[in-house]
PDB file of C-alpha atoms in Angstrom:
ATOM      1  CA  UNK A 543       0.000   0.000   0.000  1.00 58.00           C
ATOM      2  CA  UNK A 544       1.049   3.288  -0.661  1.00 75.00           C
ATOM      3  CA  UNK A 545       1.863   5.348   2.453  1.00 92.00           C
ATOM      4  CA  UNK A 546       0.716   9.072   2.533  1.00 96.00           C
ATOM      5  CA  UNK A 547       1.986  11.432  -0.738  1.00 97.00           C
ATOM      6  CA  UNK A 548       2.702  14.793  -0.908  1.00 97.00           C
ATOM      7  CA  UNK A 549       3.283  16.816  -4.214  1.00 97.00           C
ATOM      8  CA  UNK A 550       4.610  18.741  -5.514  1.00 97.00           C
ATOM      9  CA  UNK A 551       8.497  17.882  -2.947  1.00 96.00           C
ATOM     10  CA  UNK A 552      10.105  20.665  -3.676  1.00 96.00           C
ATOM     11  CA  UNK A 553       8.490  24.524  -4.687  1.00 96.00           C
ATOM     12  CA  UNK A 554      10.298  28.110  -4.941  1.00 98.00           C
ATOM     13  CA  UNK A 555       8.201  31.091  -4.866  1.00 98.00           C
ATOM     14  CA  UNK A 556       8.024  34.722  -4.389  1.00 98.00           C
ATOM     15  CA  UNK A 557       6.892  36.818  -1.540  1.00 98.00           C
ATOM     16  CA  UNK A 558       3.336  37.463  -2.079  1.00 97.00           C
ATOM     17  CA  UNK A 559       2.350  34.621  -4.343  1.00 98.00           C
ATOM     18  CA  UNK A 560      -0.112  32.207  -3.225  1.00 97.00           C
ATOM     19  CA  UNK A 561       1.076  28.068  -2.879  1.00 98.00           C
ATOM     20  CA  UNK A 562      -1.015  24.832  -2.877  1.00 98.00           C
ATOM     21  CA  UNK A 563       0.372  21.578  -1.394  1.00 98.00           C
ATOM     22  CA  UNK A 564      -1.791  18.367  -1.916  1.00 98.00           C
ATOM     23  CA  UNK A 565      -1.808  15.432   0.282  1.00 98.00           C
ATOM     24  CA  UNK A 566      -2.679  12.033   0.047  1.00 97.00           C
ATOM     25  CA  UNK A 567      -3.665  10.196   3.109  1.00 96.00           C
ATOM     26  CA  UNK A 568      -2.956   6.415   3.537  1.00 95.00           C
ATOM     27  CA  UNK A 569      -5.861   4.562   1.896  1.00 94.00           C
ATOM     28  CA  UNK A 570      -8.406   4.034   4.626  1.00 91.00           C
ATOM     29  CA  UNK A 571      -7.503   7.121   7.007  1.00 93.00           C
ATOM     30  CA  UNK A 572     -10.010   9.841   7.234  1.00 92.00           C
ATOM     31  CA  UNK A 573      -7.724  12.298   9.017  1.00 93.00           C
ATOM     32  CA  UNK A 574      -5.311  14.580   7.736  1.00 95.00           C
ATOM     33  CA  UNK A 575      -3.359  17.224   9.393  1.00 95.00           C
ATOM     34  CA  UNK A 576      -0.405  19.550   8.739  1.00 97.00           C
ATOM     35  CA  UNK A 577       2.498  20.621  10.261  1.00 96.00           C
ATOM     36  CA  UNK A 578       5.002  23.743   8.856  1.00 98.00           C
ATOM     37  CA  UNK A 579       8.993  22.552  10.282  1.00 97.00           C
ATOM     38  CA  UNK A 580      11.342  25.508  10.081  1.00 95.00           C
ATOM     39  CA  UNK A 581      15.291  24.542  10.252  1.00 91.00           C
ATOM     40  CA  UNK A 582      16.221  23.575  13.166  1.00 89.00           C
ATOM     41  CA  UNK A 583      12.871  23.085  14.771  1.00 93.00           C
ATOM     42  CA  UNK A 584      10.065  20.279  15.555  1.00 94.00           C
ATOM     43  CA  UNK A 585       7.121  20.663  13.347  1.00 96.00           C
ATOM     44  CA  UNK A 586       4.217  22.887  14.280  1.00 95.00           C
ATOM     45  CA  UNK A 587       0.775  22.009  13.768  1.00 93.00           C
ATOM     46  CA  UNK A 588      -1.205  24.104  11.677  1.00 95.00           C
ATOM     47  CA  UNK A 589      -4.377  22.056  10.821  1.00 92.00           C
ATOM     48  CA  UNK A 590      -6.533  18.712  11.321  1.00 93.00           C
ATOM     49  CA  UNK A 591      -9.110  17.614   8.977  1.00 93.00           C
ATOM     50  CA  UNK A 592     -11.327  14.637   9.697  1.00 91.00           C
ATOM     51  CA  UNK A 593     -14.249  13.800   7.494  1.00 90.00           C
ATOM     52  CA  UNK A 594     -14.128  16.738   5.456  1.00 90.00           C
ATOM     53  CA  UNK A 595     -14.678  19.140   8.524  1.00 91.00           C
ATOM     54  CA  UNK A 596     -11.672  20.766  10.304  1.00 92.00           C
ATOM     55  CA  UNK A 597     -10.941  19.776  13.491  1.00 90.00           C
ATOM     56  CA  UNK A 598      -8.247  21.563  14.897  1.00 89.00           C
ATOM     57  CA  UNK A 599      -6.497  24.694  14.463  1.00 91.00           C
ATOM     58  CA  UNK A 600      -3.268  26.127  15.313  1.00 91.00           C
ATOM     59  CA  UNK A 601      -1.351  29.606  15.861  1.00 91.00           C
ATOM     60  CA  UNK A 602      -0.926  30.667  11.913  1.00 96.00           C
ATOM     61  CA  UNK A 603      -2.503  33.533  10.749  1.00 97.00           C
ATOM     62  CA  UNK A 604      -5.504  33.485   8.200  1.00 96.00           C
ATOM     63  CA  UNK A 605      -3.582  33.538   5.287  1.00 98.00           C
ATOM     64  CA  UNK A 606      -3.380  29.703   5.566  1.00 98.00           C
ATOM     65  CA  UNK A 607      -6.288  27.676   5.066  1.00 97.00           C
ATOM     66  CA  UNK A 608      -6.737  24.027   4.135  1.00 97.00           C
ATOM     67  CA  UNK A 609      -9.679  21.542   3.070  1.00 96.00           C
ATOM     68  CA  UNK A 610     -10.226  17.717   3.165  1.00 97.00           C
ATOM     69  CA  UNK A 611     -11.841  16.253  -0.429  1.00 96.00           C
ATOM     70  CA  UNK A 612     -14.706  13.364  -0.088  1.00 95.00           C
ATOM     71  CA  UNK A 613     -11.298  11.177  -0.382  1.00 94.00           C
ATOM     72  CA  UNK A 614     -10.020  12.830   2.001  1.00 95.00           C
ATOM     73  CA  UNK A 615      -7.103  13.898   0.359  1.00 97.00           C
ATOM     74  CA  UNK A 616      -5.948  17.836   1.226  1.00 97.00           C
ATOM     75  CA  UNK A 617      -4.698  20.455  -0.019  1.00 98.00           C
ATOM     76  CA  UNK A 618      -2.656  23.338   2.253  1.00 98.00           C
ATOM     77  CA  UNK A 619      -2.792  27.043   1.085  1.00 98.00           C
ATOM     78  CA  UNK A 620      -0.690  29.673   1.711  1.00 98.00           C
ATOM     79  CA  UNK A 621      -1.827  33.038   0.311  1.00 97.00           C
ATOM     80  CA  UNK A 622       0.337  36.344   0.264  1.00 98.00           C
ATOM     81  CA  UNK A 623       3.785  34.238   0.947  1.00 98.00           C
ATOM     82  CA  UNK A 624       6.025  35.678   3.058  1.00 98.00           C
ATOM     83  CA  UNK A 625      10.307  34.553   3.368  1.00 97.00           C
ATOM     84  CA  UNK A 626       9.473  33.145   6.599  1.00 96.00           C
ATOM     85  CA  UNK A 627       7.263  31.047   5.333  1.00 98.00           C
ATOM     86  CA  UNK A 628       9.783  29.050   4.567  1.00 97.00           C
ATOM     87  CA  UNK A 629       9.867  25.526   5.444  1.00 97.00           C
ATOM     88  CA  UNK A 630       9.051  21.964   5.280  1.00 97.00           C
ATOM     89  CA  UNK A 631       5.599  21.077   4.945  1.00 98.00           C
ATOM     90  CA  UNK A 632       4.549  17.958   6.266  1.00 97.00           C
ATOM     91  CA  UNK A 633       1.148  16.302   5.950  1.00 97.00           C
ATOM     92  CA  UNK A 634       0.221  13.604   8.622  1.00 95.00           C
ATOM     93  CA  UNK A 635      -2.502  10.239   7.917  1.00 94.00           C
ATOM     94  CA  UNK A 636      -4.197   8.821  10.621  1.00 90.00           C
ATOM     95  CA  UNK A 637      -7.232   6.616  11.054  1.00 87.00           C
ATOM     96  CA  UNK A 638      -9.356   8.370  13.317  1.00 78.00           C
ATOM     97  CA  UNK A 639      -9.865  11.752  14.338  1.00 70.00           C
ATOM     98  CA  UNK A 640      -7.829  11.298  17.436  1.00 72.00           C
ATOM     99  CA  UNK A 641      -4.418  10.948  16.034  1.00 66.00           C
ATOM    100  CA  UNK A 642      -3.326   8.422  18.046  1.00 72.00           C
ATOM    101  CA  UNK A 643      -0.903   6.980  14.933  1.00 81.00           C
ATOM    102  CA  UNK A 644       0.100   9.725  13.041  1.00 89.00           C
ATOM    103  CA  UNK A 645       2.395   8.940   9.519  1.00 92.00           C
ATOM    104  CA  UNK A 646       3.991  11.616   7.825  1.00 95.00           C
ATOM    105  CA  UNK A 647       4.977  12.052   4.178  1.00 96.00           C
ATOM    106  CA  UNK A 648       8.032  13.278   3.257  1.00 96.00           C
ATOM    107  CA  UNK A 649       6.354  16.808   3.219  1.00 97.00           C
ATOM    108  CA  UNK A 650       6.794  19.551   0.630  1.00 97.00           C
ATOM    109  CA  UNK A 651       9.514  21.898   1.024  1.00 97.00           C
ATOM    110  CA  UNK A 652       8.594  25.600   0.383  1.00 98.00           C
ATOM    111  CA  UNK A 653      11.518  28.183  -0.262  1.00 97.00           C
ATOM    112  CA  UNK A 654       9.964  31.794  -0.541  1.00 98.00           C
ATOM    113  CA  UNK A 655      12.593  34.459  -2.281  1.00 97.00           C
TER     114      UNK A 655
ATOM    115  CA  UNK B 806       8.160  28.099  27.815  1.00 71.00           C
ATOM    116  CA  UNK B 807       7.703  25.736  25.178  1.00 81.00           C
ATOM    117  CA  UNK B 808       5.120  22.785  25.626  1.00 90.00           C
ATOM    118  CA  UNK B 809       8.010  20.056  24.925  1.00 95.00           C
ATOM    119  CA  UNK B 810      11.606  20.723  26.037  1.00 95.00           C
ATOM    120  CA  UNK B 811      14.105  18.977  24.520  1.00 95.00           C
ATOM    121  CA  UNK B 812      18.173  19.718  24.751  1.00 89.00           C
ATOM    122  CA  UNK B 813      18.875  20.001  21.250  1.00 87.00           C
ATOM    123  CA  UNK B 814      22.409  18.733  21.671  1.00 87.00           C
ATOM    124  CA  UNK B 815      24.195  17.401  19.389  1.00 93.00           C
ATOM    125  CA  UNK B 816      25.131  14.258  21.510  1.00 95.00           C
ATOM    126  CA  UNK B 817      28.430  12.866  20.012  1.00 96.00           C
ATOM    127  CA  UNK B 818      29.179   9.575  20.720  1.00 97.00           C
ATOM    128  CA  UNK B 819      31.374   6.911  19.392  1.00 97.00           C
ATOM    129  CA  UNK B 820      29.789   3.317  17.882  1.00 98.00           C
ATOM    130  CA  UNK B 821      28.551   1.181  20.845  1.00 97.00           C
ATOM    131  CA  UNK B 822      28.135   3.833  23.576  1.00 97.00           C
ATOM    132  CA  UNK B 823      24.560   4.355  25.764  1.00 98.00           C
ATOM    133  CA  UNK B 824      23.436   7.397  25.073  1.00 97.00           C
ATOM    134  CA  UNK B 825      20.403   9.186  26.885  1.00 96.00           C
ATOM    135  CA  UNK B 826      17.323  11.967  26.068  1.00 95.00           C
ATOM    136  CA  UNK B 827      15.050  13.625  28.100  1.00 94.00           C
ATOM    137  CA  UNK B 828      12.288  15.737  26.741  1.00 95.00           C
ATOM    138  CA  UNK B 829       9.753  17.148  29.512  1.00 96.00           C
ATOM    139  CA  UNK B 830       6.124  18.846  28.426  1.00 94.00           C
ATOM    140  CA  UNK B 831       3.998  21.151  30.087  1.00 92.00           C
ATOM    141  CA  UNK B 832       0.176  20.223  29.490  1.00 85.00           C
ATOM    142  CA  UNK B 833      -0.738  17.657  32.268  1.00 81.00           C
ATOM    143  CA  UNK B 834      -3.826  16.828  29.902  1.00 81.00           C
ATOM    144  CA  UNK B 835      -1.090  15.163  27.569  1.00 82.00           C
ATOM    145  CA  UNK B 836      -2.654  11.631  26.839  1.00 82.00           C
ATOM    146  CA  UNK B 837       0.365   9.451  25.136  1.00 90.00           C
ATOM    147  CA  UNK B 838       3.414  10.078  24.163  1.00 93.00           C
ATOM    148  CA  UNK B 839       6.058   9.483  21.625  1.00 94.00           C
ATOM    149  CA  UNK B 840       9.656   9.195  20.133  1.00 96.00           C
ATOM    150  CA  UNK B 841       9.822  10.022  16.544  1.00 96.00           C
ATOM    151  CA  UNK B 842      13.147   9.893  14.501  1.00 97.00           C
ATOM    152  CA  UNK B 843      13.701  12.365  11.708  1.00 97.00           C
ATOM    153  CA  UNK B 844      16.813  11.515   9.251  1.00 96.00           C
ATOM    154  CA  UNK B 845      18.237  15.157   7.495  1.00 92.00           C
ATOM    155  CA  UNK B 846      15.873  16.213   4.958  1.00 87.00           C
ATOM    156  CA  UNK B 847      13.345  13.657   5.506  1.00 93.00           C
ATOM    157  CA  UNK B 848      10.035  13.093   7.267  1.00 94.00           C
ATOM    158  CA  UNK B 849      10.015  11.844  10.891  1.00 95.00           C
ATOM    159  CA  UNK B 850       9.458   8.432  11.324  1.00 94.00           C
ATOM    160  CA  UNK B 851       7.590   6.612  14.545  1.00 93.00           C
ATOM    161  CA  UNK B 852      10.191   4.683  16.706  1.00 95.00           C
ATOM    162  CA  UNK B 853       8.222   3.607  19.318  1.00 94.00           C
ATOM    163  CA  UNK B 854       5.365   5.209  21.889  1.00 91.00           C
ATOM    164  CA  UNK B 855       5.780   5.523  25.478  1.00 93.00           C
ATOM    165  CA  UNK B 856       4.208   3.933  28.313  1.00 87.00           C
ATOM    166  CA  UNK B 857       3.847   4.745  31.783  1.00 85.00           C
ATOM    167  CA  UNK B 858       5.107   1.468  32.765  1.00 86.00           C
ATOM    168  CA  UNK B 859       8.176   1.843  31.002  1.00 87.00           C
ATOM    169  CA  UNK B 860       8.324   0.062  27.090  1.00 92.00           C
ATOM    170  CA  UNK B 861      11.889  -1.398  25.221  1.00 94.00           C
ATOM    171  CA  UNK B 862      12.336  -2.522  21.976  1.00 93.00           C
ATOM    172  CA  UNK B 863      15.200  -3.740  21.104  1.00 96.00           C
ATOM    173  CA  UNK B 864      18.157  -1.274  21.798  1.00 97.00           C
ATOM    174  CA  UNK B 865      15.966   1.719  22.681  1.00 97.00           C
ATOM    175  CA  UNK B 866      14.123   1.887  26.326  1.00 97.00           C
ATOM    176  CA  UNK B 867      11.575   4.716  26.766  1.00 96.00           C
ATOM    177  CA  UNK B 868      10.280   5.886  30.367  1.00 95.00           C
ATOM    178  CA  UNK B 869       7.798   7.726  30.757  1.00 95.00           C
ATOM    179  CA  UNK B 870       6.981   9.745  34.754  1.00 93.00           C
ATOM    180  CA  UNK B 871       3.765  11.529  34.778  1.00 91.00           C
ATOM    181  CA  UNK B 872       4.221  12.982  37.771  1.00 91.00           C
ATOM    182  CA  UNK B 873       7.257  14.634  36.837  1.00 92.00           C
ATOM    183  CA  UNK B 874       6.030  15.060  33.288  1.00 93.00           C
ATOM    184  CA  UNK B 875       9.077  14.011  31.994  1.00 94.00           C
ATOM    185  CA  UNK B 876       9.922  11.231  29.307  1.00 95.00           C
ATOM    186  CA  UNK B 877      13.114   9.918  28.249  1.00 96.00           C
ATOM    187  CA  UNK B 878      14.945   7.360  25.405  1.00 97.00           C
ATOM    188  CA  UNK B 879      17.630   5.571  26.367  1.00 97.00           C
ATOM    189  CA  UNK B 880      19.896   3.808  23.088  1.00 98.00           C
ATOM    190  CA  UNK B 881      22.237   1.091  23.800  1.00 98.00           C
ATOM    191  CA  UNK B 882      24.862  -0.245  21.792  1.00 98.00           C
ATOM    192  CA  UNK B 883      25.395   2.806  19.362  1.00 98.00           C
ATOM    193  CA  UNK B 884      25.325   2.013  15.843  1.00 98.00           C
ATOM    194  CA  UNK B 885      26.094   4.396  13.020  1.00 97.00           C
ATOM    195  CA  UNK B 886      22.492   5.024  11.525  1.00 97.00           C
ATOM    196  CA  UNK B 887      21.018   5.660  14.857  1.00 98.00           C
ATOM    197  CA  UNK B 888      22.253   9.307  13.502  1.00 97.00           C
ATOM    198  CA  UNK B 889      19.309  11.443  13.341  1.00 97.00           C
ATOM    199  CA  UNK B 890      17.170  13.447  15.031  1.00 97.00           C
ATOM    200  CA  UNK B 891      15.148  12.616  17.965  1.00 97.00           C
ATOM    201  CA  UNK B 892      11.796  13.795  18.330  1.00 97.00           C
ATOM    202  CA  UNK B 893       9.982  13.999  21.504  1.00 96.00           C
ATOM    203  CA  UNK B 894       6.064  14.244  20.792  1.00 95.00           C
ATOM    204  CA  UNK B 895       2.678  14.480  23.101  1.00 94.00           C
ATOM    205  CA  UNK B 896      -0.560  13.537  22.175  1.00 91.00           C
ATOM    206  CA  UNK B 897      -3.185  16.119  24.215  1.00 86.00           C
ATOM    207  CA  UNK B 898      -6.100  17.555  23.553  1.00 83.00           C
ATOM    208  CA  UNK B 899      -5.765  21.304  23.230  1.00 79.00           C
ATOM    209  CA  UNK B 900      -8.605  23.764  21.181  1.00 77.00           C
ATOM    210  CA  UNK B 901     -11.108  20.831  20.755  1.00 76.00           C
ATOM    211  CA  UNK B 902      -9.017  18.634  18.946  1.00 79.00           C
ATOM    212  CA  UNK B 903      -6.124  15.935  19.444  1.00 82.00           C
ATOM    213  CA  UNK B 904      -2.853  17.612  18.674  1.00 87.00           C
ATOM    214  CA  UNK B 905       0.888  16.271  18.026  1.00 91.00           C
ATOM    215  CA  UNK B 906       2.764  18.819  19.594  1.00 93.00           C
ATOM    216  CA  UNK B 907       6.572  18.363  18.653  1.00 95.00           C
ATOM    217  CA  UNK B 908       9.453  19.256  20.985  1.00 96.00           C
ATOM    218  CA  UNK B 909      12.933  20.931  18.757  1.00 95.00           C
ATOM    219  CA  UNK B 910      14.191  17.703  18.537  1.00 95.00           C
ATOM    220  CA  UNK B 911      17.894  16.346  19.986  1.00 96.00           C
ATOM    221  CA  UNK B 912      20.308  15.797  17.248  1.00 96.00           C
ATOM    222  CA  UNK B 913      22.515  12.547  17.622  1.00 97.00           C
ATOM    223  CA  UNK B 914      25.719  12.017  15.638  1.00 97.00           C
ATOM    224  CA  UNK B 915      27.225   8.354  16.064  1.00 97.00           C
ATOM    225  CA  UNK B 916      31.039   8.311  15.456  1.00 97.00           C
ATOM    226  CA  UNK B 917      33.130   5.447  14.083  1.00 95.00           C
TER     227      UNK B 917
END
């Protein structure tokens, strides 16, 4: 089985564009969530989806939003890039809505000039 | 004060030595815990969950004291590719939802 896909791996943009990142979940898993990893630090969690509906939130401003397709893949977007938005994007499958086993692509990672 | 405290390091240690990380987190409504490992430039990987009573797998030994809200991973017997970054994570339930919250991660280099 495939495990969870992210595309595209590697993106450069300017400051102010807008960026999509897709996710794939592991076939079976209804919950998605993301995490933004800047050098040198853990990931961060930015969002949970779980059927469709967002579940969790973290400290990022509005210009990030996300949203969970019927199967249940995701897509993360980042409007108005700025250079610290820099970083590795990771996307995170797990079964339930409880992420109690979380498995992580091998994220996206975003370099904003 | 971060949520999950981890000394970054890096430990350097040479092939076959015990080497030992402690992460400690700050929510007392943390629910489980875990050690993830996260090779340069890739994704982090699960290496095992941590139990209150204490849980080994092969050269690794995690402890877990709730009281003290501290966790820890102890590695035996050194090898090479145990160089990575360790990962100490908490499962709690923060905002209405489960999060992953991910401490800066200790950095392990494994000498010949």
């Amino acid at each position: 089985d495939a495990g969870v896909t992210q595309s595209p791996t590697h993106l450069i943009k300017t400051r102010g564009q807008h960026v999509t990142l897709r996710c794939s979940p592991i076939s079976g898993h209804k919950s998605v969530s993301w995490y933004q990893q800047v050098l040198g630090q853990g990931p961060q969690f930015i969002f949970q989806y779980y059927e469709k509906e967002e579940r969790g939130r973290g400290n990022f401003p509005d210009r990030f939003s996300a949203r969970q397709f019927p199967n249940y893949s995701s897509e993360l977007n980042v409007n108005a890039l700025l250079l610290g938005d820099s970083a590795l994007y990771l996307c995170a499958s797990s079964l339930g809505g409880d992420n109690t086993e979380a498995f992580f692509g091998q994220g996206t990672r975003l370099t904003v000039v | 004060r971060k949520e999950v405290e981890q000394d970054p390091g890096p430990f350097n240690v040479p092939e076959g030595a015990t080497v030992a990380f402690n992460c400690t987190y700050s929510n007392s409504a943390s629910q489980s815990f875990f050690w993830y490992r996260q090779d340069c430039r890739k994704e982090p990987k699960l290496l095992m969950s941590v139990y209150s009573s204490g849980n080994e797998d092969g050269r690794f030994t995690a402890q877990l004291n709730r009281a003290s809200q501290y966790i820890s991973l102890l590695i035996r017997d050194s090898k090479l590719s145990d160089s990575a970054t360790y990962l100490c994570v908490v499962r709690a339930w923060e905002d209405s939802s489960y999060k992953l919250i991910f401490g800066s991660g200790t950095r392990l280099l494994v000498r010949p």
